[in-house]
CSV table of C-alpha atoms in Angstrom, one decimal:
chain,number,residue,atom,x,y,z
Q,84,MET,CA,-55.2,-127.4,7.4
Q,85,LYS,CA,-58.5,-127.2,5.4
Q,86,GLU,CA,-58.4,-123.4,5.6
Q,87,THR,CA,-54.8,-123.5,4.3
Q,88,LYS,CA,-55.7,-125.8,1.5
Q,89,TYR,CA,-58.5,-123.6,0.2
Q,90,GLU,CA,-56.6,-120.4,0.8
Q,91,PHE,CA,-53.8,-121.7,-1.4
Q,92,LEU,CA,-56.3,-122.9,-4.1
Q,93,LYS,CA,-58.1,-119.6,-4.0
Q,94,LEU,CA,-55.0,-117.6,-4.7
Q,95,LEU,CA,-53.7,-120.0,-7.4
Q,96,ARG,CA,-57.1,-119.8,-9.2
Q,97,THR,CA,-57.1,-116.1,-9.0
Q,98,ARG,CA,-55.2,-115.6,-12.2
Q,99,SER,CA,-54.5,-111.9,-11.8
Q,100,PHE,CA,-52.8,-112.7,-8.5
Q,101,SER,CA,-51.0,-116.0,-9.2
Q,102,ILE,CA,-49.7,-115.0,-12.7
Q,103,ALA,CA,-48.5,-111.6,-11.5
Q,104,THR,CA,-47.0,-112.8,-8.2
Q,105,ILE,CA,-45.1,-115.7,-9.7
Q,106,GLY,CA,-44.6,-114.2,-13.2
Q,107,PHE,CA,-43.1,-110.8,-12.3
Q,108,PRO,CA,-40.0,-111.9,-10.5
Q,109,VAL,CA,-39.5,-114.7,-13.1
Q,110,MET,CA,-39.9,-112.2,-16.0
Q,111,PHE,CA,-37.6,-109.6,-14.4
Q,112,TYR,CA,-35.0,-112.3,-13.7
Q,113,LEU,CA,-35.1,-113.5,-17.4
Q,114,LEU,CA,-34.7,-109.9,-18.6
Q,115,PHE,CA,-32.0,-108.7,-16.2
Q,116,GLY,CA,-30.4,-111.9,-14.8
Q,117,ILE,CA,-30.4,-114.5,-17.5
Q,118,ALA,CA,-29.8,-111.9,-20.2
Q,119,ASN,CA,-26.6,-110.8,-18.3
Q,120,LYS,CA,-25.5,-114.3,-17.4
Q,121,HIS,CA,-22.0,-113.7,-19.0
Q,122,LEU,CA,-21.3,-110.6,-16.8
Q,123,VAL,CA,-19.0,-111.0,-13.9
Q,124,ALA,CA,-18.0,-108.4,-11.3
Q,125,GLY,CA,-14.9,-109.7,-9.7
Q,126,ASP,CA,-15.9,-113.0,-8.2
Q,127,ILE,CA,-19.6,-112.1,-8.4
Q,128,GLN,CA,-21.7,-113.8,-11.1
Q,129,ILE,CA,-24.5,-111.3,-12.0
Q,130,ALA,CA,-27.0,-114.1,-12.8
Q,131,LYS,CA,-26.4,-115.5,-9.3
Q,132,TYR,CA,-26.6,-112.2,-7.6
Q,133,MET,CA,-29.9,-111.4,-9.4
Q,134,MET,CA,-31.3,-114.8,-8.5
Q,135,ALA,CA,-31.0,-114.0,-4.8
Q,136,GLY,CA,-32.4,-110.5,-5.3
Q,137,TYR,CA,-35.5,-111.6,-7.3
Q,138,ALA,CA,-36.0,-114.5,-4.9
Q,139,CYS,CA,-36.5,-111.9,-2.1
Q,140,PHE,CA,-38.6,-109.7,-4.4
Q,141,GLY,CA,-40.9,-112.6,-5.2
Q,142,LEU,CA,-41.5,-113.8,-1.7
Q,143,ILE,CA,-42.0,-110.3,-0.4
Q,144,GLY,CA,-44.6,-109.7,-3.1
Q,145,ALA,CA,-46.4,-112.9,-2.3
Q,146,ALA,CA,-46.7,-112.0,1.4
Q,147,LEU,CA,-47.8,-108.4,0.9
Q,148,PHE,CA,-50.3,-109.0,-1.9
Q,149,GLY,CA,-51.6,-112.3,-0.6
Q,150,ILE,CA,-52.2,-111.1,2.9
Q,151,GLY,CA,-52.2,-107.3,2.7
Q,152,VAL,CA,-54.4,-106.9,-0.4
Q,153,GLY,CA,-56.3,-110.2,0.1
Q,154,MET,CA,-57.3,-109.6,3.7
Q,155,ALA,CA,-58.2,-106.0,3.0
Q,156,GLY,CA,-60.7,-107.2,0.4
Q,157,GLU,CA,-62.1,-109.8,2.9
Q,158,ILE,CA,-62.5,-107.2,5.6
Q,159,ASN,CA,-64.3,-104.8,3.1
Q,160,ALA,CA,-66.6,-107.6,1.9
Q,161,GLY,CA,-67.4,-108.8,5.5
Q,162,TRP,CA,-66.0,-112.2,4.7
Q,163,LEU,CA,-63.6,-112.0,7.7
Q,164,GLU,CA,-66.6,-111.4,10.0
Q,165,VAL,CA,-68.3,-114.5,8.6
Q,166,LYS,CA,-65.2,-116.6,9.4
Q,167,ARG,CA,-64.9,-115.2,12.9
Q,168,ALA,CA,-68.6,-116.1,13.5
Q,169,SER,CA,-67.9,-119.7,12.4
Q,170,PRO,CA,-66.7,-122.6,14.6
Q,171,MET,CA,-63.3,-122.3,12.9
Q,172,PRO,CA,-60.5,-121.4,15.4
Q,173,PRO,CA,-59.7,-117.6,15.0
Q,174,VAL,CA,-56.0,-118.3,14.5
Q,175,ALA,CA,-56.7,-120.7,11.6
Q,176,CYS,CA,-57.4,-117.9,9.1
Q,177,LEU,CA,-54.1,-116.1,9.9
Q,178,PHE,CA,-52.2,-119.4,9.9
Q,179,ALA,CA,-53.6,-120.3,6.5
Q,180,LYS,CA,-52.5,-117.0,5.0
Q,181,CYS,CA,-49.0,-117.2,6.4
Q,182,VAL,CA,-48.5,-120.8,5.2
Q,183,THR,CA,-49.9,-119.9,1.8
Q,184,ALA,CA,-47.4,-117.0,1.6
Q,185,ILE,CA,-44.6,-119.3,2.5
Q,186,ALA,CA,-45.7,-121.9,-0.1
Q,187,LEU,CA,-45.8,-119.2,-2.8
Q,188,GLY,CA,-42.4,-117.9,-1.7
Q,189,LEU,CA,-40.9,-121.5,-2.0
Q,190,ILE,CA,-42.5,-121.9,-5.5
Q,191,ILE,CA,-41.0,-118.6,-6.7
Q,192,ASN,CA,-37.6,-119.5,-5.3
Q,193,SER,CA,-37.7,-122.9,-6.8
Q,194,VAL,CA,-38.6,-121.6,-10.3
Q,195,LEU,CA,-35.8,-118.9,-10.1
Q,196,ILE,CA,-33.2,-121.5,-9.0
Q,197,THR,CA,-34.2,-123.8,-11.8
Q,198,LEU,CA,-33.9,-120.9,-14.4
Q,199,GLY,CA,-30.6,-119.8,-12.9
Q,200,VAL,CA,-29.1,-123.3,-13.1
Q,201,THR,CA,-30.5,-124.2,-16.6
Q,202,LEU,CA,-30.5,-120.9,-18.5
Q,203,GLY,CA,-28.2,-118.7,-16.5
Q,204,LYS,CA,-25.5,-121.3,-16.0
Q,205,VAL,CA,-25.4,-120.4,-12.3
Q,206,SER,CA,-23.1,-122.6,-10.2
Q,207,ILE,CA,-24.9,-123.4,-7.0
Q,208,THR,CA,-24.4,-126.2,-4.5
Q,209,PRO,CA,-27.2,-128.3,-3.0
Q,210,SER,CA,-26.5,-126.8,0.4
Q,211,GLU,CA,-27.0,-123.3,-1.0
Q,212,VAL,CA,-30.3,-124.3,-2.6
Q,213,ALA,CA,-31.5,-125.7,0.8
Q,214,MET,CA,-30.4,-122.5,2.5
Q,215,MET,CA,-32.2,-120.3,0.0
Q,216,LEU,CA,-35.4,-122.3,0.4
Q,217,ALA,CA,-35.1,-122.4,4.2
Q,218,LEU,CA,-34.6,-118.6,4.3
Q,219,ALA,CA,-37.8,-118.1,2.3
Q,220,VAL,CA,-39.8,-119.3,5.3
Q,221,PRO,CA,-38.8,-116.6,7.9
Q,222,GLY,CA,-38.6,-114.0,5.1
Q,223,SER,CA,-42.2,-114.7,4.1
Q,224,ILE,CA,-43.3,-114.6,7.8
Q,225,VAL,CA,-41.6,-111.2,8.4
Q,226,PHE,CA,-43.4,-109.6,5.4
Q,227,ALA,CA,-46.6,-111.4,6.2
Q,228,SER,CA,-46.7,-109.4,9.4
Q,229,MET,CA,-46.4,-106.2,7.4
Q,230,GLY,CA,-49.2,-107.4,5.1
Q,231,LEU,CA,-51.3,-108.0,8.2
Q,232,LEU,CA,-50.9,-104.3,9.3
Q,233,LEU,CA,-51.6,-103.0,5.8
Q,234,ALA,CA,-54.8,-105.0,5.6
Q,235,GLN,CA,-56.0,-103.2,8.8
Q,236,VAL,CA,-55.2,-99.7,7.6
Q,237,ILE,CA,-55.7,-99.4,3.9
Q,238,PRO,CA,-59.1,-99.5,2.0
Q,239,ALA,CA,-59.8,-102.5,-0.2
Q,240,ASN,CA,-60.1,-100.7,-3.6
Q,241,PRO,CA,-56.9,-98.8,-3.7
Q,242,ALA,CA,-55.0,-101.5,-1.8
Q,243,PRO,CA,-53.0,-102.9,-4.8
Q,244,GLY,CA,-51.8,-99.5,-5.8
Q,245,ILE,CA,-50.9,-98.5,-2.2
Q,246,VAL,CA,-49.0,-101.8,-1.7
Q,247,ASN,CA,-47.1,-101.2,-4.9
Q,248,ILE,CA,-46.1,-97.7,-3.8
Q,249,ILE,CA,-44.6,-99.2,-0.6
Q,250,TYR,CA,-43.3,-102.5,-2.1
Q,251,LEU,CA,-41.4,-101.3,-5.2
Q,252,PRO,CA,-39.3,-98.5,-3.5
Q,253,MET,CA,-38.5,-100.9,-0.6
Q,254,SER,CA,-37.3,-103.4,-3.2
Q,255,PHE,CA,-35.1,-100.9,-5.0
Q,256,LEU,CA,-33.6,-99.5,-1.8
Q,257,GLY,CA,-33.0,-103.0,-0.5
Q,258,GLY,CA,-30.7,-103.8,-3.4
Q,259,LEU,CA,-33.0,-106.4,-4.9
Q,260,TRP,CA,-32.7,-105.0,-8.4
Q,261,ILE,CA,-29.2,-103.4,-8.5
Q,262,PRO,CA,-26.3,-103.8,-6.1
Q,263,PHE,CA,-26.4,-101.6,-3.0
Q,264,SER,CA,-23.0,-100.2,-3.9
Q,265,GLN,CA,-24.4,-98.7,-7.1
Q,266,LEU,CA,-27.1,-96.7,-5.3
Q,267,PRO,CA,-26.6,-92.9,-4.9
Q,268,HIS,CA,-24.6,-92.1,-1.7
Q,269,TRP,CA,-27.4,-90.1,-0.2
Q,270,VAL,CA,-29.8,-93.0,-0.6
Q,271,ARG,CA,-27.6,-95.6,1.2
Q,272,PRO,CA,-28.3,-94.4,4.8
Q,273,ILE,CA,-32.0,-94.8,4.1
Q,274,ALA,CA,-31.6,-98.1,2.4
Q,275,SER,CA,-29.6,-99.7,5.1
Q,276,VAL,CA,-32.5,-99.5,7.6
Q,277,MET,CA,-35.0,-101.2,5.2
Q,278,PRO,CA,-36.2,-104.7,6.0
Q,279,THR,CA,-35.7,-105.6,2.4
Q,280,TYR,CA,-32.0,-104.7,2.7
Q,281,HIS,CA,-31.5,-107.0,5.7
Q,282,LEU,CA,-33.3,-109.9,4.0
Q,283,SER,CA,-31.3,-109.5,0.8
Q,284,GLN,CA,-28.1,-109.5,2.8
Q,285,LEU,CA,-29.0,-112.8,4.4
Q,286,MET,CA,-30.0,-114.3,1.0
Q,287,LEU,CA,-26.8,-113.1,-0.6
Q,288,GLY,CA,-24.8,-114.3,2.3
Q,289,VAL,CA,-25.9,-117.9,1.4
Q,290,PHE,CA,-23.4,-117.6,-1.5
Q,291,GLY,CA,-20.5,-116.3,0.7
Q,292,ARG,CA,-19.4,-112.9,2.1
Q,293,GLY,CA,-18.2,-111.9,-1.4
Q,294,TYR,CA,-21.8,-111.3,-2.4
Q,295,ARG,CA,-22.7,-109.2,0.7
Q,296,PHE,CA,-22.8,-105.4,0.6
Q,297,ASP,CA,-21.4,-104.8,4.1
Q,298,ASP,CA,-19.5,-106.2,7.0
Q,299,VAL,CA,-22.5,-106.2,9.4
Q,300,SER,CA,-22.9,-109.5,11.3
Q,301,THR,CA,-25.5,-112.0,10.3
Q,302,GLN,CA,-27.0,-111.7,13.8
Q,303,THR,CA,-27.6,-108.0,13.3
Q,304,HIS,CA,-29.6,-108.7,10.1
Q,305,TRP,CA,-31.7,-111.3,11.9
Q,306,LEU,CA,-32.4,-109.1,14.8
Q,307,SER,CA,-33.4,-106.3,12.5
Q,308,LEU,CA,-35.9,-108.5,10.7
Q,309,ILE,CA,-37.3,-109.9,14.0
Q,310,GLY,CA,-37.6,-106.4,15.4
Q,311,PHE,CA,-39.4,-105.2,12.2
Q,312,ALA,CA,-41.8,-108.2,12.4
Q,313,CYS,CA,-42.6,-107.5,16.1
Q,314,LEU,CA,-43.3,-103.8,15.3
Q,315,MET,CA,-45.6,-104.8,12.5
Q,316,LEU,CA,-47.5,-107.4,14.6
Q,317,GLY,CA,-47.8,-105.1,17.5
Q,318,SER,CA,-49.1,-102.3,15.3
Q,319,ALA,CA,-51.6,-104.6,13.6
Q,320,TRP,CA,-52.9,-105.8,17.0
Q,321,ALA,CA,-53.2,-102.2,18.2
Q,322,VAL,CA,-55.2,-101.2,15.2
Q,323,PHE,CA,-57.4,-104.3,15.4
Q,324,SER,CA,-58.1,-103.8,19.1
Q,325,ARG,CA,-59.1,-100.2,18.4
Q,326,LYS,CA,-61.5,-101.2,15.7
Q,327,GLN,CA,-63.0,-103.8,18.0
Q,328,GLN,CA,-63.6,-101.1,20.7
Q,329,ARG,CA,-65.3,-98.8,18.2
Q,330,SER,CA,-67.6,-101.5,17.0
């Protein structure tokens, strides 16, 4: 718990991280969600749709940058080796980073929901709010596993740029910025296998099937995310074990 506390404080006090991680989804939502609050597509309120999309965008960014970029820097600086040599349980470091990513995801979701209700005039029930916040927990964990793999394979200095190259196209293809139905037809088969797509479908499903892109079952989206997380964790463990053998 102490490691979690100081990991959270470290990221909040790193202004370049906290302002960007929390500020970007909020800024984009103000520009594209709140600014279009009067637009309605059938029964879909654009501000409500965008709120779900940028909630996913924010929690994914918190996980990838907080763990992927942050841990890559710690590995490069040798700080991770110092922690491993200390009496602290080895799992405490990873636990702290995952809980911190979840906490940041919850903060981002809470801010977006508040903006949606107050400025965007979004109609949302308490149960929908609870479901959105609850979904931020497994969503953060899934992409924290991806961040863990990236931390093992990318150098520290170019890590932010590399993560952005991966993160931004995945967000676009997942329908986090624009509806999946408006993507080019040749892109949709690629987009439908993205983990961001499956997370966005679950988040949009909180508001009812009318907000969903497809008729795929909720179970399929959950199984896809679980499979992706297992793949990332297995790959991260394989890379870590190989490094240990070499050293």
